[in-house]
Structure formats: C-alpha cells, structure tokens
Amino acid sequence: MDHGTRRAAKMLSDARTVLCLTGAGVSAESGVPTFRDAQTGLYANRDPMDLASPGGFRRDRALVWGWYMERLARLGEVEPNPGHHALAELETSVPRFTLVTQNVDDLHERAGSIDVIHLHGSIARFRCFDCGHPYELRPEERTAPEPPYCPDCGDFIRPDVVWFGEELPGEHLARARQLAMEAQVLLVAGTSGTVFPAAEIPYWAKTNGATVIDVNLEVTPISRIADIFLRGPSGEVLPDLLAAMELFAPHESDYDDEH
Ligand code: BV8
Ligand code: ZN
C-alpha cells in the first residue's frame, strides 16, 4: 500500500464528519461518459455546454431532448462500479458522512448511498420549463423526437437538471457549504473542479481546516490544494482506501487487552 493511501485511510478512520464530493469521473467506470468525453454520433461536434443550457433547448429542443433521452437510455444499461459501492460502505463506517455529487445519474443511490445531495439535479426526473410542474415521463415519450407539453401551462417538459447559466438548488448548495465548513475530511473523487459553484466546495473545506483528499486520473486545480492526492481510477482507489481503513479500525483484541 502506498504512503498516500495509508495516510488518507488514517485521516478517514479518525474523522467523525466527512463530506464527499463526486464528479463524472466516478460514473465513468460504469460506462457513463464524462461531460467532456467526445460526444457521440449526432452530438459529436456539439458543445455539451450549449446542449446543457436553456438557450440550447430553446434553439433546438429536439436535439437537446434527443441527447438527454440517449443519455437516459444508456443509464438503464449500466451498473454502479466498485467506487460507488466503496462510498456507500464508507457512509456506514463514518459517524457523519454526506455525499454531494455533481452527477445527474442515480448510481450512488443504486450502490446504497443514502445521504446524497444532487447539486445538478437528476436526468431521470422531469419538469415543465416554465411553471416547474413535475412530470412523469411515459415510456413512449422517451423515444419521441420532441419533449411533451406541460399539462398545466402548455410549455415544454425538460429534464430536471441544472443547466449552465441556471442557479443550483439553493437549499442543496447551502447544505453542501455548511457541511464543507464543518467537515474534518473532504474526500473528492472524479471531478475536474472546473464547474462552479460546485468547484468551490474544496476551497470552503480548506478554509475550515479540513483535510482534502483528491482522487483523480489527472492533476486538477483541486489536486493542487489537496493535502493528499491519490492518482488512479476511482473504481480501484476508493475500494483500496476502504480496505486500508481496516488497519486503523478498532479490533476486538484491542478491547480484550483493556478489560
Ligand atoms: C450558475 C447538469 C449562475 C446538466 C451540469 C463562477 C461562479 C458561478 C458560476 C460560474 C462561475 N464561473 C463560470 C460559471 C458559469 C458555469 C461554469 O461553471 N462554467 C464553467 C464551465 C467555466 N456555472 C454555471 O452555469 C452554474 N450555474 O452558477 O449560474 C447564476 C447565478 C445567479 C442566477 C442565475 C445563474 C451551473 C453549473 C451546472 C451545469 N450542469 N450538469 C447535465 O449533466 O446534462 S455540470 C456537468 O459538468 C456535470 O454535472 C459534470 O459533473 C460537470 C463537470 O463535467 P465533467 O468534465 O464530465 O466532469 P468533471 O468536471 O467532473 O470531469 C471529469 C473528471 O473525472 C476529470 O477530472 C477526469 O480526469 C476524471 N476522471 C475520469 N475518469 C476517472 C476520473 N477520475 C477518477 N477515476 C476515473 N475512472
Ligand atoms: Zn407548465
């Protein structure tokens, strides 16, 4: 086991409050392409930042709707990976553990994570663009070329995600900020730290004196401020981290000696 993993495991074992921030890199190993991965086919030369925006939807709702329906269909074919499962298990061994994610998939929940904050919404939820009326998509509407209409006001139905230029859900961001200010350890995994305000979380944690552990394939602005940078795929590094924590877990024998 490398020194960084051992140090990170010790910090996590000793911590009572841990906040975990994940990005698209955690879902990448389940086969969900990250936001920046080359868009495929029809979307190959489209800027995801434009597709994931109100203007993009208003300009070409059929194109944006098709992109989301394709991503939603792909989500139905993938499973949580060992990185998701490791985080779900970590939640059971840390007294206060919350997972805040930028991801719009449900893989953390499917792996068993309970206290999950979705900063950017959910690709499997829908609402009216104008009046916000929640909408249950019918199966046949998933393959329709255009989004359905809102039964209340007649505007178009859209994915209940936060698009670029749109505000994040205030209560989720406020809770994430509060937890970042209280956390003893912030564990970051699979994010480039380039999308704001989610990318502020590591800086809030640092301000509060938290130990920041970053798990990524590449060096990012977060790695640079992290106390421990564990380079590697989250699907391997996170389970290794969990296994390493066993070294510091109180064992029966520890108690026997005392009694
Ligand atoms: C807002 C939902 C303002 C849609 C997404 C400063 C402050 C506030 C805003 C801004 C600001 N500066 C700029 C802005 C505007 C903008 C922004 O941040 N732009 C950036 C690009 C410069 N922010 C916004 O517009 C936000 N809104 O602040 O509004 C406002 C204020 C008042 C009133 C009105 C408005 C809204 C941002 C939310 C956008 N929506 N998702 C959808 O998914 O369809 S963000 C989207 O990008 C995804 O959620 C994703 O998480 C995120 C990042 O993209 P990815 O690259 O895919 O993922 P990530 O960055 O996490 O990178 C992948 C990483 O994983 C890489 O580092 C890679 O190395 C690593 N990796 C890959 N494989 C693995 C791995 N690591 C480990 N293991 C592996 N196997
Ligand atoms: Zn409506």
mmCIF file of N, CA and C in Angstrom, residues 1-2 4-6 8-9 12 26 29 81-84 86-87 90 187-190 213-218 228-245:
data_model
loop_
_atom_site.group_PDB
_atom_site.id
_atom_site.type_symbol
_atom_site.label_atom_id
_atom_site.label_comp_id
_atom_site.label_asym_id
_atom_site.label_seq_id
_atom_site.Cartn_x
_atom_site.Cartn_y
_atom_site.Cartn_z
ATOM 1 N N MET A 1 0.853 -1.190 0.000
ATOM 2 C CA MET A 1 0.000 0.000 0.000
ATOM 3 C C MET A 1 0.890 1.241 0.000
ATOM 4 N N ASP A 2 0.530 2.235 -0.859
ATOM 5 C CA ASP A 2 1.392 3.422 -0.902
ATOM 6 C C ASP A 2 1.102 4.338 0.292
ATOM 7 N N GLY A 4 0.432 7.474 0.534
ATOM 8 C CA GLY A 4 -0.728 8.388 0.426
ATOM 9 C C GLY A 4 -2.012 7.696 0.834
ATOM 10 N N THR A 5 -2.185 6.457 0.362
ATOM 11 C CA THR A 5 -3.410 5.715 0.705
ATOM 12 C C THR A 5 -3.474 5.456 2.209
ATOM 13 N N ARG A 6 -2.310 5.126 2.777
ATOM 14 C CA ARG A 6 -2.262 4.840 4.222
ATOM 15 C C ARG A 6 -2.615 6.084 5.029
ATOM 16 N N ALA A 8 -4.311 8.691 3.977
ATOM 17 C CA ALA A 8 -5.728 9.055 3.738
ATOM 18 C C ALA A 8 -6.640 8.143 4.563
ATOM 19 N N ALA A 9 -6.280 6.855 4.618
ATOM 20 C CA ALA A 9 -7.109 5.896 5.382
ATOM 21 C C ALA A 9 -7.112 6.263 6.862
ATOM 22 N N LEU A 12 -9.353 9.298 7.402
ATOM 23 C CA LEU A 12 -10.785 8.948 7.307
ATOM 24 C C LEU A 12 -11.215 8.122 8.517
ATOM 25 N N VAL A 26 -16.416 9.481 -11.404
ATOM 26 C CA VAL A 26 -16.796 8.311 -10.598
ATOM 27 C C VAL A 26 -17.739 7.416 -11.412
ATOM 28 N N GLU A 29 -16.383 4.872 -14.825
ATOM 29 C CA GLU A 29 -16.018 3.447 -14.825
ATOM 30 C C GLU A 29 -17.241 2.542 -14.901
ATOM 31 N N ASN A 81 -20.295 0.991 -10.012
ATOM 32 C CA ASN A 81 -19.000 0.277 -10.033
ATOM 33 C C ASN A 81 -18.415 0.216 -8.616
ATOM 34 N N PRO A 82 -17.297 -0.477 -8.412
ATOM 35 C CA PRO A 82 -16.741 -0.624 -7.051
ATOM 36 C C PRO A 82 -16.474 0.711 -6.353
ATOM 37 N N GLY A 83 -16.279 1.767 -7.128
ATOM 38 C CA GLY A 83 -16.079 3.082 -6.495
ATOM 39 C C GLY A 83 -17.358 3.550 -5.820
ATOM 40 N N HIS A 84 -18.492 3.383 -6.501
ATOM 41 C CA HIS A 84 -19.784 3.749 -5.893
ATOM 42 C C HIS A 84 -20.030 2.914 -4.633
ATOM 43 N N ALA A 86 -17.874 1.452 -2.691
ATOM 44 C CA ALA A 86 -16.948 1.804 -1.602
ATOM 45 C C ALA A 86 -17.464 3.035 -0.859
ATOM 46 N N LEU A 87 -18.005 3.997 -1.591
ATOM 47 C CA LEU A 87 -18.524 5.217 -0.943
ATOM 48 C C LEU A 87 -19.773 4.903 -0.118
ATOM 49 N N LEU A 90 -18.469 3.371 2.989
ATOM 50 C CA LEU A 90 -17.804 4.383 3.820
ATOM 51 C C LEU A 90 -18.862 5.128 4.648
ATOM 52 N N LEU A 187 -13.444 14.298 0.988
ATOM 53 C CA LEU A 187 -12.933 13.305 0.024
ATOM 54 C C LEU A 187 -13.514 13.674 -1.335
ATOM 55 N N VAL A 188 -12.645 14.017 -2.302
ATOM 56 C CA VAL A 188 -13.089 14.427 -3.636
ATOM 57 C C VAL A 188 -12.731 13.312 -4.615
ATOM 58 N N ALA A 189 -13.654 12.963 -5.493
ATOM 59 C CA ALA A 189 -13.340 11.894 -6.453
ATOM 60 C C ALA A 189 -13.973 12.182 -7.805
ATOM 61 N N GLY A 190 -13.148 12.101 -8.861
ATOM 62 C CA GLY A 190 -13.644 12.125 -10.233
ATOM 63 C C GLY A 190 -14.212 13.443 -10.696
ATOM 64 N N ILE A 213 -8.704 15.233 0.488
ATOM 65 C CA ILE A 213 -8.136 14.080 -0.225
ATOM 66 C C ILE A 213 -8.736 14.092 -1.621
ATOM 67 N N ASP A 214 -7.902 14.047 -2.667
ATOM 68 C CA ASP A 214 -8.415 14.105 -4.042
ATOM 69 C C ASP A 214 -8.063 12.828 -4.790
ATOM 70 N N VAL A 215 -9.071 12.233 -5.420
ATOM 71 C CA VAL A 215 -8.863 11.010 -6.212
ATOM 72 C C VAL A 215 -9.181 11.341 -7.666
ATOM 73 N N ASN A 216 -8.177 11.248 -8.528
ATOM 74 C CA ASN A 216 -8.416 11.572 -9.924
ATOM 75 C C ASN A 216 -7.345 10.900 -10.774
ATOM 76 N N LEU A 217 -7.659 10.794 -12.089
ATOM 77 C CA LEU A 217 -6.655 10.254 -13.018
ATOM 78 C C LEU A 217 -5.629 11.325 -13.374
ATOM 79 N N GLU A 218 -6.064 12.586 -13.266
ATOM 80 C CA GLU A 218 -5.195 13.693 -13.718
ATOM 81 C C GLU A 218 -5.045 14.712 -12.604
ATOM 82 N N ILE A 228 -3.791 15.380 0.274
ATOM 83 C CA ILE A 228 -3.359 14.072 -0.236
ATOM 84 C C ILE A 228 -3.973 13.891 -1.623
ATOM 85 N N PHE A 229 -3.170 13.606 -2.625
ATOM 86 C CA PHE A 229 -3.665 13.369 -3.984
ATOM 87 C C PHE A 229 -3.401 11.903 -4.330
ATOM 88 N N LEU A 230 -4.475 11.155 -4.536
ATOM 89 C CA LEU A 230 -4.341 9.721 -4.873
ATOM 90 C C LEU A 230 -4.667 9.588 -6.359
ATOM 91 N N ARG A 231 -3.621 9.358 -7.144
ATOM 92 C CA ARG A 231 -3.792 9.320 -8.599
ATOM 93 C C ARG A 231 -4.185 7.903 -9.012
ATOM 94 N N GLY A 232 -5.312 7.786 -9.702
ATOM 95 C CA GLY A 232 -5.733 6.464 -10.177
ATOM 96 C C GLY A 232 -7.236 6.437 -10.411
ATOM 97 N N PRO A 233 -7.715 5.349 -10.978
ATOM 98 C CA PRO A 233 -9.152 5.252 -11.235
ATOM 99 C C PRO A 233 -9.943 5.073 -9.941
ATOM 100 N N SER A 234 -11.006 5.844 -9.793
ATOM 101 C CA SER A 234 -11.762 5.828 -8.524
ATOM 102 C C SER A 234 -12.293 4.430 -8.214
ATOM 103 N N GLY A 235 -12.561 3.648 -9.243
ATOM 104 C CA GLY A 235 -13.087 2.292 -9.030
ATOM 105 C C GLY A 235 -12.081 1.368 -8.376
ATOM 106 N N GLU A 236 -10.812 1.761 -8.385
ATOM 107 C CA GLU A 236 -9.766 0.982 -7.695
ATOM 108 C C GLU A 236 -9.316 1.697 -6.415
ATOM 109 N N VAL A 237 -9.097 3.004 -6.533
ATOM 110 C CA VAL A 237 -8.531 3.764 -5.402
ATOM 111 C C VAL A 237 -9.489 3.778 -4.210
ATOM 112 N N LEU A 238 -10.798 3.959 -4.468
ATOM 113 C CA LEU A 238 -11.752 4.059 -3.343
ATOM 114 C C LEU A 238 -11.872 2.729 -2.593
ATOM 115 N N PRO A 239 -12.000 1.583 -3.296
ATOM 116 C CA PRO A 239 -12.006 0.310 -2.545
ATOM 117 C C PRO A 239 -10.700 0.066 -1.790
ATOM 118 N N ASP A 240 -9.566 0.468 -2.394
ATOM 119 C CA ASP A 240 -8.269 0.310 -1.693
ATOM 120 C C ASP A 240 -8.249 1.142 -0.410
ATOM 121 N N LEU A 241 -8.823 2.339 -0.510
ATOM 122 C CA LEU A 241 -8.870 3.243 0.655
ATOM 123 C C LEU A 241 -9.700 2.613 1.774
ATOM 124 N N LEU A 242 -10.826 2.045 1.380
ATOM 125 C CA LEU A 242 -11.718 1.418 2.363
ATOM 126 C C LEU A 242 -11.002 0.237 3.022
ATOM 127 N N ALA A 243 -10.299 -0.550 2.205
ATOM 128 C CA ALA A 243 -9.576 -1.730 2.739
ATOM 129 C C ALA A 243 -8.477 -1.270 3.697
ATOM 130 N N ALA A 244 -7.818 -0.181 3.333
ATOM 131 C CA ALA A 244 -6.707 0.315 4.173
ATOM 132 C C ALA A 244 -7.225 0.793 5.525
ATOM 133 N N MET A 245 -8.503 1.248 5.556
ATOM 134 C CA MET A 245 -9.050 1.747 6.827
ATOM 135 C C MET A 245 -9.153 0.628 7.853
#
